[in-house]
mmCIF file of C-alpha atoms in Angstrom:
data_model
loop_
_atom_site.group_PDB
_atom_site.id
_atom_site.type_symbol
_atom_site.label_atom_id
_atom_site.label_comp_id
_atom_site.label_asym_id
_atom_site.label_seq_id
_atom_site.Cartn_x
_atom_site.Cartn_y
_atom_site.Cartn_z
ATOM 1 C CA MET L 1 8.673 8.349 -10.919
ATOM 2 C CA PRO L 2 9.530 6.817 -6.976
ATOM 3 C CA SER L 3 8.349 3.892 -7.262
ATOM 4 C CA THR L 4 5.624 4.193 -4.098
ATOM 5 C CA GLU L 5 3.898 6.219 -7.268
ATOM 6 C CA PHE L 6 2.760 2.842 -8.790
ATOM 7 C CA ILE L 7 1.135 1.474 -5.381
ATOM 8 C CA GLU L 8 -0.310 5.267 -5.240
ATOM 9 C CA LYS L 9 -1.741 4.788 -9.056
ATOM 10 C CA VAL L 10 -3.267 1.220 -8.185
ATOM 11 C CA GLY L 11 -5.754 3.147 -5.549
ATOM 12 C CA VAL L 12 -6.697 0.137 -3.330
ATOM 13 C CA ASN L 13 -9.609 1.089 -1.294
ATOM 14 C CA ILE L 14 -9.846 -0.536 1.930
ATOM 15 C CA PRO L 15 -12.720 0.446 2.964
ATOM 16 C CA GLU L 16 -14.946 0.368 0.126
ATOM 17 C CA HIS L 17 -13.469 -3.093 -0.755
ATOM 18 C CA LEU L 18 -13.972 -4.730 2.229
ATOM 19 C CA SER L 19 -17.948 -2.726 2.658
ATOM 20 C CA ALA L 20 -18.442 -4.960 -1.124
ATOM 21 C CA ASN L 21 -17.621 -8.563 0.536
ATOM 22 C CA GLU L 22 -20.474 -10.606 0.459
ATOM 23 C CA PHE L 23 -19.504 -13.342 1.956
ATOM 24 C CA LEU L 24 -18.413 -10.869 5.192
ATOM 25 C CA SER L 25 -21.433 -8.798 5.511
ATOM 26 C CA LEU L 26 -23.362 -12.956 5.722
ATOM 27 C CA ALA L 27 -20.556 -13.506 8.427
ATOM 28 C CA ARG L 28 -21.311 -10.054 9.997
ATOM 29 C CA GLU L 29 -25.129 -10.597 10.089
ATOM 30 C CA GLY L 30 -24.717 -14.244 11.054
ATOM 31 C CA MET L 31 -26.279 -15.828 7.816
ATOM 32 C CA ILE L 32 -22.278 -18.161 7.434
ATOM 33 C CA GLU L 33 -23.742 -21.693 7.430
ATOM 34 C CA GLU L 34 -21.239 -24.771 7.054
ATOM 35 C CA GLU L 35 -21.697 -24.709 2.742
ATOM 36 C CA HIS L 36 -20.631 -21.018 2.361
ATOM 37 C CA LEU L 37 -17.487 -22.393 4.840
ATOM 38 C CA ARG L 38 -17.014 -25.238 2.159
ATOM 39 C CA SER L 39 -17.353 -23.255 -0.882
ATOM 40 C CA PHE L 40 -14.615 -20.772 0.503
ATOM 41 C CA ALA L 41 -12.327 -23.953 1.178
ATOM 42 C CA LEU L 42 -12.247 -24.988 -2.323
ATOM 43 C CA ALA L 43 -12.464 -21.876 -3.930
ATOM 44 C CA GLU L 44 -9.403 -20.795 -1.564
ATOM 45 C CA PHE L 45 -7.834 -24.668 -2.442
ATOM 46 C CA GLN L 46 -7.863 -23.928 -6.263
ATOM 47 C CA SER L 47 -6.880 -20.664 -6.223
ATOM 48 C CA GLN L 48 -4.188 -22.002 -4.497
ATOM 49 C CA GLU L 49 -3.164 -24.093 -6.968
ATOM 50 C CA ALA L 50 -2.785 -21.749 -9.555
ATOM 51 C CA GLU L 51 -0.781 -19.172 -7.335
ATOM 52 C CA PHE L 52 1.452 -21.872 -7.062
ATOM 53 C CA THR L 53 2.269 -22.698 -10.633
ATOM 54 C CA ALA L 54 2.262 -18.261 -11.224
ATOM 55 C CA TYR L 55 5.242 -17.428 -8.339
ATOM 56 C CA GLY L 56 7.275 -20.533 -8.993
ATOM 57 C CA LEU L 57 7.475 -19.835 -12.299
ATOM 58 C CA LEU L 58 8.166 -15.857 -12.480
ATOM 59 C CA THR L 59 11.066 -16.965 -9.957
ATOM 60 C CA SER L 60 11.982 -19.251 -13.332
ATOM 61 C CA ARG L 61 11.815 -16.510 -15.346
ATOM 62 C CA PHE L 62 13.707 -13.647 -12.880
ATOM 63 C CA PRO L 63 16.229 -15.677 -11.022
ATOM 64 C CA HIS L 64 18.211 -12.197 -9.784
ATOM 65 C CA GLU L 65 18.042 -12.210 -6.053
ATOM 66 C CA VAL L 66 15.748 -8.874 -5.915
ATOM 67 C CA PRO L 67 12.558 -10.350 -7.776
ATOM 68 C CA GLY L 68 13.217 -13.951 -7.098
ATOM 69 C CA GLY L 69 13.296 -13.200 -3.591
ATOM 70 C CA PHE L 70 10.595 -11.404 -3.924
ATOM 71 C CA PHE L 71 8.624 -13.781 -5.690
ATOM 72 C CA SER L 72 10.428 -17.247 -3.718
ATOM 73 C CA PHE L 73 8.980 -15.797 -0.654
ATOM 74 C CA VAL L 74 5.456 -15.093 -2.027
ATOM 75 C CA THR L 75 5.199 -19.371 -2.882
ATOM 76 C CA ARG L 76 6.556 -19.734 0.551
ATOM 77 C CA GLU L 77 3.441 -18.227 2.138
ATOM 78 C CA LEU L 78 1.173 -19.588 -0.550
ATOM 79 C CA MET L 79 2.748 -23.617 0.508
ATOM 80 C CA ARG L 80 2.346 -22.355 3.955
ATOM 81 C CA ALA L 81 -1.695 -21.696 3.638
ATOM 82 C CA ARG L 82 -1.910 -24.550 1.791
ATOM 83 C CA GLN L 83 -0.520 -27.052 4.726
ATOM 84 C CA ARG L 84 -2.640 -25.549 7.303
ATOM 85 C CA MET L 85 -5.276 -25.965 4.444
ATOM 86 C CA VAL L 86 -4.908 -29.516 4.264
ATOM 87 C CA SER L 87 -3.797 -30.331 7.457
ATOM 88 C CA GLU L 88 -6.587 -27.921 9.733
ATOM 89 C CA LEU L 89 -9.172 -26.697 7.675
ATOM 90 C CA ALA L 90 -10.196 -29.619 5.052
ATOM 91 C CA PRO L 91 -10.157 -32.106 8.014
ATOM 92 C CA ALA L 92 -12.254 -29.942 10.164
ATOM 93 C CA LEU L 93 -15.187 -29.053 7.689
ATOM 94 C CA GLY L 94 -15.090 -32.660 6.536
ATOM 95 C CA MET L 95 -13.356 -32.550 3.005
ATOM 96 C CA PRO L 96 -11.913 -35.251 1.263
ATOM 97 C CA VAL L 97 -8.543 -32.832 -0.003
ATOM 98 C CA ASP L 98 -8.717 -35.882 -3.409
ATOM 99 C CA ARG L 99 -11.940 -34.801 -4.181
ATOM 100 C CA MET L 100 -11.105 -31.177 -3.561
ATOM 101 C CA ARG L 101 -8.207 -31.756 -6.603
ATOM 102 C CA ARG L 102 -10.978 -32.938 -8.930
ATOM 103 C CA GLU L 103 -14.155 -29.541 -8.047
ATOM 104 C CA PRO L 104 -15.527 -27.810 -11.011
ATOM 105 C CA ARG L 105 -13.924 -24.501 -10.819
ATOM 106 C CA SER L 106 -16.680 -21.845 -10.274
ATOM 107 C CA GLU L 107 -16.326 -18.697 -13.085
ATOM 108 C CA ALA L 108 -15.102 -16.482 -10.429
ATOM 109 C CA VAL L 109 -12.197 -18.631 -9.380
ATOM 110 C CA ARG L 110 -11.305 -19.294 -13.024
ATOM 111 C CA ARG L 111 -11.188 -15.654 -13.886
ATOM 112 C CA PHE L 112 -9.335 -15.884 -10.826
ATOM 113 C CA THR L 113 -6.288 -18.499 -11.859
ATOM 114 C CA GLU L 114 -6.269 -16.919 -15.705
ATOM 115 C CA LEU L 115 -5.633 -13.392 -14.241
ATOM 116 C CA ILE L 116 -2.752 -14.949 -12.314
ATOM 117 C CA SER L 117 -1.455 -17.639 -14.501
ATOM 118 C CA TRP L 118 -1.320 -14.378 -17.564
ATOM 119 C CA VAL L 119 0.797 -12.344 -15.282
ATOM 120 C CA ALA L 120 3.161 -15.264 -14.707
ATOM 121 C CA LEU L 121 3.781 -15.655 -18.290
ATOM 122 C CA HIS L 122 4.036 -12.781 -20.282
ATOM 123 C CA ALA L 123 4.510 -9.729 -17.051
ATOM 124 C CA GLY L 124 7.439 -7.943 -16.205
ATOM 125 C CA ALA L 125 9.101 -7.863 -12.802
ATOM 126 C CA GLY L 126 7.691 -4.860 -11.534
ATOM 127 C CA GLU L 127 4.025 -5.864 -12.909
ATOM 128 C CA ALA L 128 3.981 -9.189 -11.186
ATOM 129 C CA ALA L 129 5.269 -8.001 -7.864
ATOM 130 C CA LEU L 130 2.285 -5.107 -7.850
ATOM 131 C CA LEU L 131 -0.285 -7.115 -8.674
ATOM 132 C CA ALA L 132 0.780 -10.027 -5.569
ATOM 133 C CA ARG L 133 1.642 -6.885 -3.107
ATOM 134 C CA THR L 134 -2.347 -5.272 -3.975
ATOM 135 C CA ASP L 135 -3.603 -9.026 -3.652
ATOM 136 C CA PHE L 136 -2.262 -9.181 -0.249
ATOM 137 C CA THR L 137 -2.847 -5.779 0.690
ATOM 138 C CA LEU L 138 -6.776 -7.018 0.142
ATOM 139 C CA TRP L 139 -6.566 -10.299 1.252
ATOM 140 C CA CYS L 140 -5.082 -9.780 4.659
ATOM 141 C CA ASN L 141 -7.180 -6.715 5.323
ATOM 142 C CA SER L 142 -10.105 -8.766 4.423
ATOM 143 C CA CYS L 143 -9.283 -12.110 6.450
ATOM 144 C CA ALA L 144 -7.838 -9.400 9.337
ATOM 145 C CA VAL L 145 -11.723 -8.270 9.761
ATOM 146 C CA LEU L 146 -13.515 -11.785 9.010
ATOM 147 C CA ALA L 147 -11.223 -13.470 12.290
ATOM 148 C CA ASP L 148 -12.902 -11.390 13.899
ATOM 149 C CA VAL L 149 -16.101 -11.821 12.860
ATOM 150 C CA LEU L 150 -16.288 -15.478 12.901
ATOM 151 C CA ALA L 151 -14.642 -15.702 16.106
ATOM 152 C CA GLU L 152 -17.773 -14.774 17.277
ATOM 153 C CA ALA L 153 -19.852 -16.972 15.622
ATOM 154 C CA GLU L 154 -20.865 -20.029 18.177
ATOM 155 C CA GLN L 155 -21.341 -22.296 14.561
ATOM 156 C CA VAL L 156 -17.911 -21.824 12.823
ATOM 157 C CA PRO L 157 -15.199 -23.859 13.441
ATOM 158 C CA GLN L 158 -11.864 -22.416 15.581
ATOM 159 C CA ALA L 159 -10.379 -24.183 13.015
ATOM 160 C CA VAL L 160 -11.756 -21.765 10.540
ATOM 161 C CA VAL L 161 -10.986 -19.563 12.865
ATOM 162 C CA ALA L 162 -7.630 -19.954 12.908
ATOM 163 C CA TYR L 163 -7.113 -20.504 9.205
ATOM 164 C CA VAL L 164 -8.450 -16.586 8.314
ATOM 165 C CA ASP L 165 -6.040 -15.143 11.117
ATOM 166 C CA ALA L 166 -3.379 -16.345 9.737
ATOM 167 C CA TYR L 167 -3.511 -14.300 7.054
ATOM 168 C CA ARG L 168 -4.495 -10.797 9.143
ATOM 169 C CA ASP L 169 -0.705 -9.548 9.034
ATOM 170 C CA ASN L 170 0.340 -8.583 5.220
ATOM 171 C CA PRO L 171 4.665 -9.748 5.155
ATOM 172 C CA PRO L 172 6.662 -6.597 4.659
ATOM 173 C CA GLU L 173 8.419 -8.861 2.510
ATOM 174 C CA VAL L 174 5.455 -8.356 0.016
ATOM 175 C CA ALA L 175 4.194 -5.090 0.871
ATOM 176 C CA ASP L 176 7.587 -3.011 1.241
ATOM 177 C CA GLY L 177 9.931 -5.611 -0.921
ATOM 178 C CA VAL L 178 7.999 -4.270 -4.503
ATOM 179 C CA LEU L 179 9.273 -1.418 -4.431
ATOM 180 C CA GLU L 180 12.766 -2.878 -4.979
ATOM 181 C CA VAL L 181 11.166 -5.152 -7.380
ATOM 182 C CA ILE L 182 9.424 -2.205 -8.948
ATOM 183 C CA GLN L 183 12.630 -0.311 -9.225
ATOM 184 C CA TYR L 184 14.354 -3.506 -11.025
ATOM 185 C CA GLY L 185 11.880 -4.182 -13.862
ATOM 186 C CA ARG L 186 12.543 -0.164 -14.460
ATOM 187 C CA GLU L 187 15.901 -1.165 -14.699
ATOM 188 C CA HIS L 188 15.680 -3.706 -17.401
ATOM 189 C CA HIS L 189 13.740 -1.571 -19.524
ATOM 190 C CA GLU L 190 10.041 -2.153 -18.390
ATOM 191 C CA PRO L 191 7.580 0.216 -19.642
ATOM 192 C CA ASP L 192 5.827 2.161 -16.823
ATOM 193 C CA ALA L 193 2.367 1.546 -18.256
ATOM 194 C CA TRP L 194 2.745 -2.107 -18.219
ATOM 195 C CA ILE L 195 3.569 -2.138 -14.034
ATOM 196 C CA THR L 196 -0.648 -1.131 -12.879
ATOM 197 C CA ARG L 197 -2.212 -2.496 -16.014
ATOM 198 C CA SER L 198 -2.365 -6.230 -13.998
ATOM 199 C CA ALA L 199 -2.763 -4.573 -10.371
ATOM 200 C CA VAL L 200 -5.934 -2.789 -10.504
ATOM 201 C CA ARG L 201 -7.742 -5.673 -11.938
ATOM 202 C CA MET L 202 -7.388 -7.732 -8.454
ATOM 203 C CA GLU L 203 -9.478 -5.819 -6.087
ATOM 204 C CA PRO L 204 -12.955 -6.556 -9.139
ATOM 205 C CA ALA L 205 -11.215 -10.014 -9.799
ATOM 206 C CA LEU L 206 -11.406 -10.514 -5.290
ATOM 207 C CA ARG L 207 -14.638 -8.848 -5.377
ATOM 208 C CA ASP L 208 -16.733 -11.026 -7.682
ATOM 209 C CA TRP L 209 -14.587 -14.021 -5.824
ATOM 210 C CA TRP L 210 -15.985 -13.337 -2.735
ATOM 211 C CA ARG L 211 -19.829 -13.320 -3.717
ATOM 212 C CA ALA L 212 -19.077 -16.265 -5.436
ATOM 213 C CA VAL L 213 -18.120 -18.581 -2.353
ATOM 214 C CA ALA L 214 -21.134 -15.902 -0.353
ATOM 215 C CA THR L 215 -23.916 -17.328 -2.664
ATOM 216 C CA ALA L 216 -23.075 -20.763 -2.590
ATOM 217 C CA GLY L 217 -25.543 -23.560 -1.728
#
């Protein structure tokens, strides 16, 4: 079976995912308030912390240049986003970063981070890479549309629009690089049945994540 078939088996439906995005729906209706933006920033900040740990651990678990290069690239992309978060987004929303580190996690954020953390500890290289690829595909498509909508809203700070817009493009290193990692996993006895098992959980996890930030306040 070619590696592309694993991507097809995950069955990411972008239009359906976007239509279910309650935060995006609020933005389209012109109902986004500062509390929603703060909720988004906090949930993103908290999710990043789990992702740093997860992809750093995956780089250590799979030091071969194919999976290791993939997971280290993902880690660098996440750190670039964190730098934008602490230097631009959080200050624009009046959110002290030290306080953000101490805030409790919502149930949706906790479930998302638990999924990422489980994969970091237990998944094979192909499974973890396909999870990352699915995450990036859903997230980047969502942010591309959201950035365009927020750009038309007078009450949304430009720093928020810029932060979301920076996610617009799914890097080819992730979108295409996953195929090499899946092949690596299969060559190292990773069971085919395991490669998609975590990726299929990403869409509902992100759907709940967006619902949680939309219902804040």
